[in-house]
XYZ file of C-alpha atoms in Angstrom:
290
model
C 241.837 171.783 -5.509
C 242.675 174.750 -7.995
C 239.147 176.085 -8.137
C 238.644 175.739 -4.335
C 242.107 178.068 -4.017
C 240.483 180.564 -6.354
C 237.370 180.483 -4.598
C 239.189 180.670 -1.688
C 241.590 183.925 -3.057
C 238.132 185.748 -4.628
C 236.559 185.902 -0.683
C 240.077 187.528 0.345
C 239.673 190.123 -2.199
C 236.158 190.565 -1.480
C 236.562 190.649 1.594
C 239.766 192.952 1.560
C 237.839 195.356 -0.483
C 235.677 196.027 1.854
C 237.548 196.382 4.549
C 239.294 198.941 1.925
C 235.936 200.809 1.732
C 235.748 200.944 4.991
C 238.532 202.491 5.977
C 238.137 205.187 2.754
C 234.697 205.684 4.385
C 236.329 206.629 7.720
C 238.991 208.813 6.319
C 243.062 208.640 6.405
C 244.780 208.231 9.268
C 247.030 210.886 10.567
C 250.577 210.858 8.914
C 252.962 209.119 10.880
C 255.613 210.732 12.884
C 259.393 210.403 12.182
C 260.444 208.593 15.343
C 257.699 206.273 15.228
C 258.510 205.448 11.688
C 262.040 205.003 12.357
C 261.327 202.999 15.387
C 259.115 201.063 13.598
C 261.628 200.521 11.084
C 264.699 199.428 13.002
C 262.104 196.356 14.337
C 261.941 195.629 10.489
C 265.377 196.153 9.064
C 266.039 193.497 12.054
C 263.544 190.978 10.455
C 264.701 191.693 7.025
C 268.568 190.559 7.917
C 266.718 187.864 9.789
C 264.589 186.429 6.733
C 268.144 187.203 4.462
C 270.070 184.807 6.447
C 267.627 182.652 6.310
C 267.275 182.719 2.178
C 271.007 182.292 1.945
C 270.696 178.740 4.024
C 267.691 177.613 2.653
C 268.310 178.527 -1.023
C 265.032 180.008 -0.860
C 264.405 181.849 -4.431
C 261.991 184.588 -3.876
C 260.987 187.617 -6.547
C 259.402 191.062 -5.579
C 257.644 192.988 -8.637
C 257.142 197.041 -7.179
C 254.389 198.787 -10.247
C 252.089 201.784 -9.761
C 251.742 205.335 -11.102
C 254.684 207.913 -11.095
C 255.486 209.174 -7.931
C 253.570 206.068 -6.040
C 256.563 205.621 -3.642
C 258.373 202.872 -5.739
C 261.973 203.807 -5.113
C 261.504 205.084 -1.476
C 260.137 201.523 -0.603
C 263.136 199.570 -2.374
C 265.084 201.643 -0.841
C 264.076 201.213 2.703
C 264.235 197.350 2.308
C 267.413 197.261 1.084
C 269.516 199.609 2.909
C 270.253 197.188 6.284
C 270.931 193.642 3.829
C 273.508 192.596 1.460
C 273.184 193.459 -2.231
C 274.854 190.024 -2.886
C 271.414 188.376 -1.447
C 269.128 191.416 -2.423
C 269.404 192.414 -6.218
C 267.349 195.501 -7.599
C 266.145 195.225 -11.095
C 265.380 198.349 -13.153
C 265.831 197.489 -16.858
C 266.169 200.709 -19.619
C 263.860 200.738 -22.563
C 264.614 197.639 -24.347
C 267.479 197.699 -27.610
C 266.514 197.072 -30.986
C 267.764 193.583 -30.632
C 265.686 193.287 -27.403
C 262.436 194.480 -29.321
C 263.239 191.632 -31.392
C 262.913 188.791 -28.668
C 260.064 187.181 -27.227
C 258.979 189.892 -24.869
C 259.672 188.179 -21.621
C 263.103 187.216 -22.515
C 265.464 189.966 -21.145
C 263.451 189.415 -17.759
C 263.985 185.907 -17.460
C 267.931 185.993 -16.700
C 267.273 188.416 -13.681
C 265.311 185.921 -12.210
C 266.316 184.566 -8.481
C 268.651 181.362 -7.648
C 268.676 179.338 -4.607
C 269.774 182.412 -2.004
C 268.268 185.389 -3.584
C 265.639 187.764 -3.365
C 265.119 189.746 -7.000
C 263.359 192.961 -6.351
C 262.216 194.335 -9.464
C 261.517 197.978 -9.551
C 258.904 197.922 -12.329
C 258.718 194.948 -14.352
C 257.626 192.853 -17.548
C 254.140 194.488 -16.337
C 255.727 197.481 -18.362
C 253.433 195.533 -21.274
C 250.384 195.903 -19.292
C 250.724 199.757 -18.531
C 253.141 202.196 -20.077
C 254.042 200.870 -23.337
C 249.701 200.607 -24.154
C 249.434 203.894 -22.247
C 252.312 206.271 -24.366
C 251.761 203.649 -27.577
C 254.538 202.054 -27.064
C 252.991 198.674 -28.167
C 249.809 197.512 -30.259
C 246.683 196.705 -28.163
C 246.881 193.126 -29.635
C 251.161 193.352 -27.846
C 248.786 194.017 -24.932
C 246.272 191.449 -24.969
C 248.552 188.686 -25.832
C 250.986 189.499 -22.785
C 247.591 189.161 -20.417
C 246.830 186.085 -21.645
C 250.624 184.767 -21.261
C 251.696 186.278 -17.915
C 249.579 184.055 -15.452
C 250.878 181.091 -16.970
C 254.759 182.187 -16.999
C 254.185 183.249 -13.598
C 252.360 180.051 -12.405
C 255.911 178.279 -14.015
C 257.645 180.265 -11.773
C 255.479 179.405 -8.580
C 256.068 175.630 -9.884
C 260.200 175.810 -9.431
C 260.175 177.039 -6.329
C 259.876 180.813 -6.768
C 257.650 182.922 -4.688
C 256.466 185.946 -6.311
C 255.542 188.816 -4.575
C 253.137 191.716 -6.748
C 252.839 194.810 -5.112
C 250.852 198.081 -6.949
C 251.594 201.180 -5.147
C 248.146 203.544 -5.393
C 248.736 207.604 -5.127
C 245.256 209.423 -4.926
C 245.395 212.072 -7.457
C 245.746 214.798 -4.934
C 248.929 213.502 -4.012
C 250.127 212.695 -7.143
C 249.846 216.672 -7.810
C 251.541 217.787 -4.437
C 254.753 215.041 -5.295
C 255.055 216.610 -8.665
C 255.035 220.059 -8.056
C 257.592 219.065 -5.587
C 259.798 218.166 -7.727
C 259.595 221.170 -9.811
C 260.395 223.337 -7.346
C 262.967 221.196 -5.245
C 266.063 221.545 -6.362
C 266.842 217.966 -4.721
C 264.347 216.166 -7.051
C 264.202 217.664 -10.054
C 266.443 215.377 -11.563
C 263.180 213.060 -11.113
C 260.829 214.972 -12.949
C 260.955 213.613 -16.584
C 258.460 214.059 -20.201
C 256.965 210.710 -18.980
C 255.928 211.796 -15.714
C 253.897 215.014 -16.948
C 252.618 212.966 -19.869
C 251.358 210.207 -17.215
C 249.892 212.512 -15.019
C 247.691 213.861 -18.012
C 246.441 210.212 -18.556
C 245.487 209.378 -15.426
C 242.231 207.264 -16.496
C 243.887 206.130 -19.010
C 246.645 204.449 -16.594
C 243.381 203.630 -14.357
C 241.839 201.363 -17.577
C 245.032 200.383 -17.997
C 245.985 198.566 -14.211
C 242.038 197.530 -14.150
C 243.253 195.173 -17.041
C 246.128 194.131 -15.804
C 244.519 193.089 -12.593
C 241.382 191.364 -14.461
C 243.993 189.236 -15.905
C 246.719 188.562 -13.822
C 245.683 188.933 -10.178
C 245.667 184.763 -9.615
C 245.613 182.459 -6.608
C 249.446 181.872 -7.105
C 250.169 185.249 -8.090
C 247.922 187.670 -6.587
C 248.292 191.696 -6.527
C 248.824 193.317 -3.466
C 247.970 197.203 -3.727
C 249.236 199.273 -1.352
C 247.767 202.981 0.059
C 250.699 205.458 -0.685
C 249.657 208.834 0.472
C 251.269 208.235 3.928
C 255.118 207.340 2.445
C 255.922 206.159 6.004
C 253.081 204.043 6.227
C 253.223 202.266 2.928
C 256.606 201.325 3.876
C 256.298 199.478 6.870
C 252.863 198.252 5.856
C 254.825 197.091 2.736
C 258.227 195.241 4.688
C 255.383 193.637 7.257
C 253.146 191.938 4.804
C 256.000 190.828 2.646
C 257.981 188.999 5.983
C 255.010 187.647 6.866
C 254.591 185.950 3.400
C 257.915 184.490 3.630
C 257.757 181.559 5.926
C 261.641 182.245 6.921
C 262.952 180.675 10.495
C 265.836 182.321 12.369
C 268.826 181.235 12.287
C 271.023 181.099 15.312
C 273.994 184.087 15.093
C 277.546 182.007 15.333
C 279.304 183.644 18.343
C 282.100 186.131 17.117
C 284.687 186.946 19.306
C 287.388 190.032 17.977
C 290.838 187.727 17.899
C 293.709 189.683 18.947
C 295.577 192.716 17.453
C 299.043 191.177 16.134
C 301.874 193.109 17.839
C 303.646 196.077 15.789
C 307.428 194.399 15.124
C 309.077 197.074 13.337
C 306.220 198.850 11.753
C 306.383 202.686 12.514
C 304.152 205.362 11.752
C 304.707 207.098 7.981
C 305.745 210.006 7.938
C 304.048 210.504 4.296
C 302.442 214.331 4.071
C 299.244 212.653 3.932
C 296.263 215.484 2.248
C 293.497 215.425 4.625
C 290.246 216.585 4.214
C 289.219 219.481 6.021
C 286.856 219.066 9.404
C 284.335 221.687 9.326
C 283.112 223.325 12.669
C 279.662 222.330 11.978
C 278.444 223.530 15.148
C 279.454 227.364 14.024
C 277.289 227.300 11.334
């Protein structure tokens, strides 16, 4: 049954890479409009509150890795799926560099406590995949750190598929053109330079390096109960929705009828009177003057 899954999951990604070459062949589409995007989005955002009442009833545990190269869209794309559900039910994860005591543990082991219960959805905004790419990349690890994490990974993750977790793997890809235009960007925007850090620049100068580096990772740990979905980032907009549509329909979630809410009435004032504290308001600008 195992090898017929993987022979099953190898003809989706041969198959999905040529559909991939395909569409490269015919060119990007046009970026996407604002209002579409947003209309687009408000469908979604629905969904997403949808599936989120559905993981709190069904103690569904489901975890959402987000890796790619600096300025892939990472952030943006959390971002967008979290900003309409509950950060009780949706946690973001986006660990520091490790302590010295943490350098000291099996390398896994400050992930593990982040992982989901029943009723939540862990998004992880990179992830113990930090092994696989940066730390080889800047030498933040030994090759043989490296090797031994590839070999581990599928089976830690195929643990986590066997109690109940589904794990979602999504690589964000930036063509190198982009790439350029997002970092410039932020040098010159005032409103992002605070994004613009040493490890950027130093990324963008190994970009084949980062290339060897996720063709590795994927050789590895791209399985039948983990796969690696990558996504096209050049189009923000696009890679968002495409992103929040493939990920509800991996979760098998059922709605949930809405109880009926009805406002009860406003209790009566008694003796309460308005206070005549000197309350310090803030200031209404004329906005439309300016």
């Amino acid at each position: 049954m195992a090898k017929k899954k993987d022979e099953q999951h190898d003809e989706q990604v041969h198959l999905s890479a040529a559909a991939g070459r395909h569409k490269a062949e015919a060119g990007p589409p046009p970026k996407m409009k604002r209002k579409e995007y947003e209309r687009e989005m408000r469908v979604l955002h629905g969904e997403l509150v949808a599936m989120q009442e559905w993981v709190k009833a069904s103690g569904a545990k489901i975890c959402i890795v987000f890796e790619g190269r600096d300025t892939a869209g990472k952030g943006g794309t959390i971002k967008r799926i979290t900003e309409r559900v509950s950060p009780r039910v949706f946690r973001v994860i986006a660990l520091p560099a490790p302590t010295e005591r943490e350098k000291s543990q099996m390398y896994i082991q400050r992930y593990l406590p982040h992982f989901p219960a029943a009723g939540e959805v862990v998004i992880f905004d990179r992830s113990w995949y930090n092994r696989a790419g940066v730390e080889p990349v800047m030498g933040f690890c030994t090759p043989e750190d490296t090797e031994r994490f590839l070999e581990l990974a599928p089976a830690v993750e195929k643990a986590m598929a066997d109690s109940g977790i589904l794990l979602l793997k999504y690589w964000l890809e930036v063509s190198p053109d982009e790439q350029t235009r997002r970092l410039e960007a932020r040098i010159s925007d005032g409103r992002k330079t605070w994004k613009l850090s040493p490890m950027d620049l130093e990324s963008y100068h190994r970009w084949h390096d980062y290339s060897r580096a996720r063709d590795e990772m994927f050789k590895a740990s791209d399985t039948s109960w983990a796969p690696w979905f990558v996504v096209r980032s050049d189009d923000k907009r696009r890679a968002r929705l495409n992103v929040i549509r493939h990920l509800l329909d991996h979760i098998t979630y059922e709605t949930i009828p809405a109880k009926k809410v009805k406002l009860p009435k406003r209790q009566a004032p008694e003796n309460y009177k308005e206070s005549d504290h000197p309350f310090t308001f803030v200031p209404e600008h004329d906005w439309a003057e300016d």
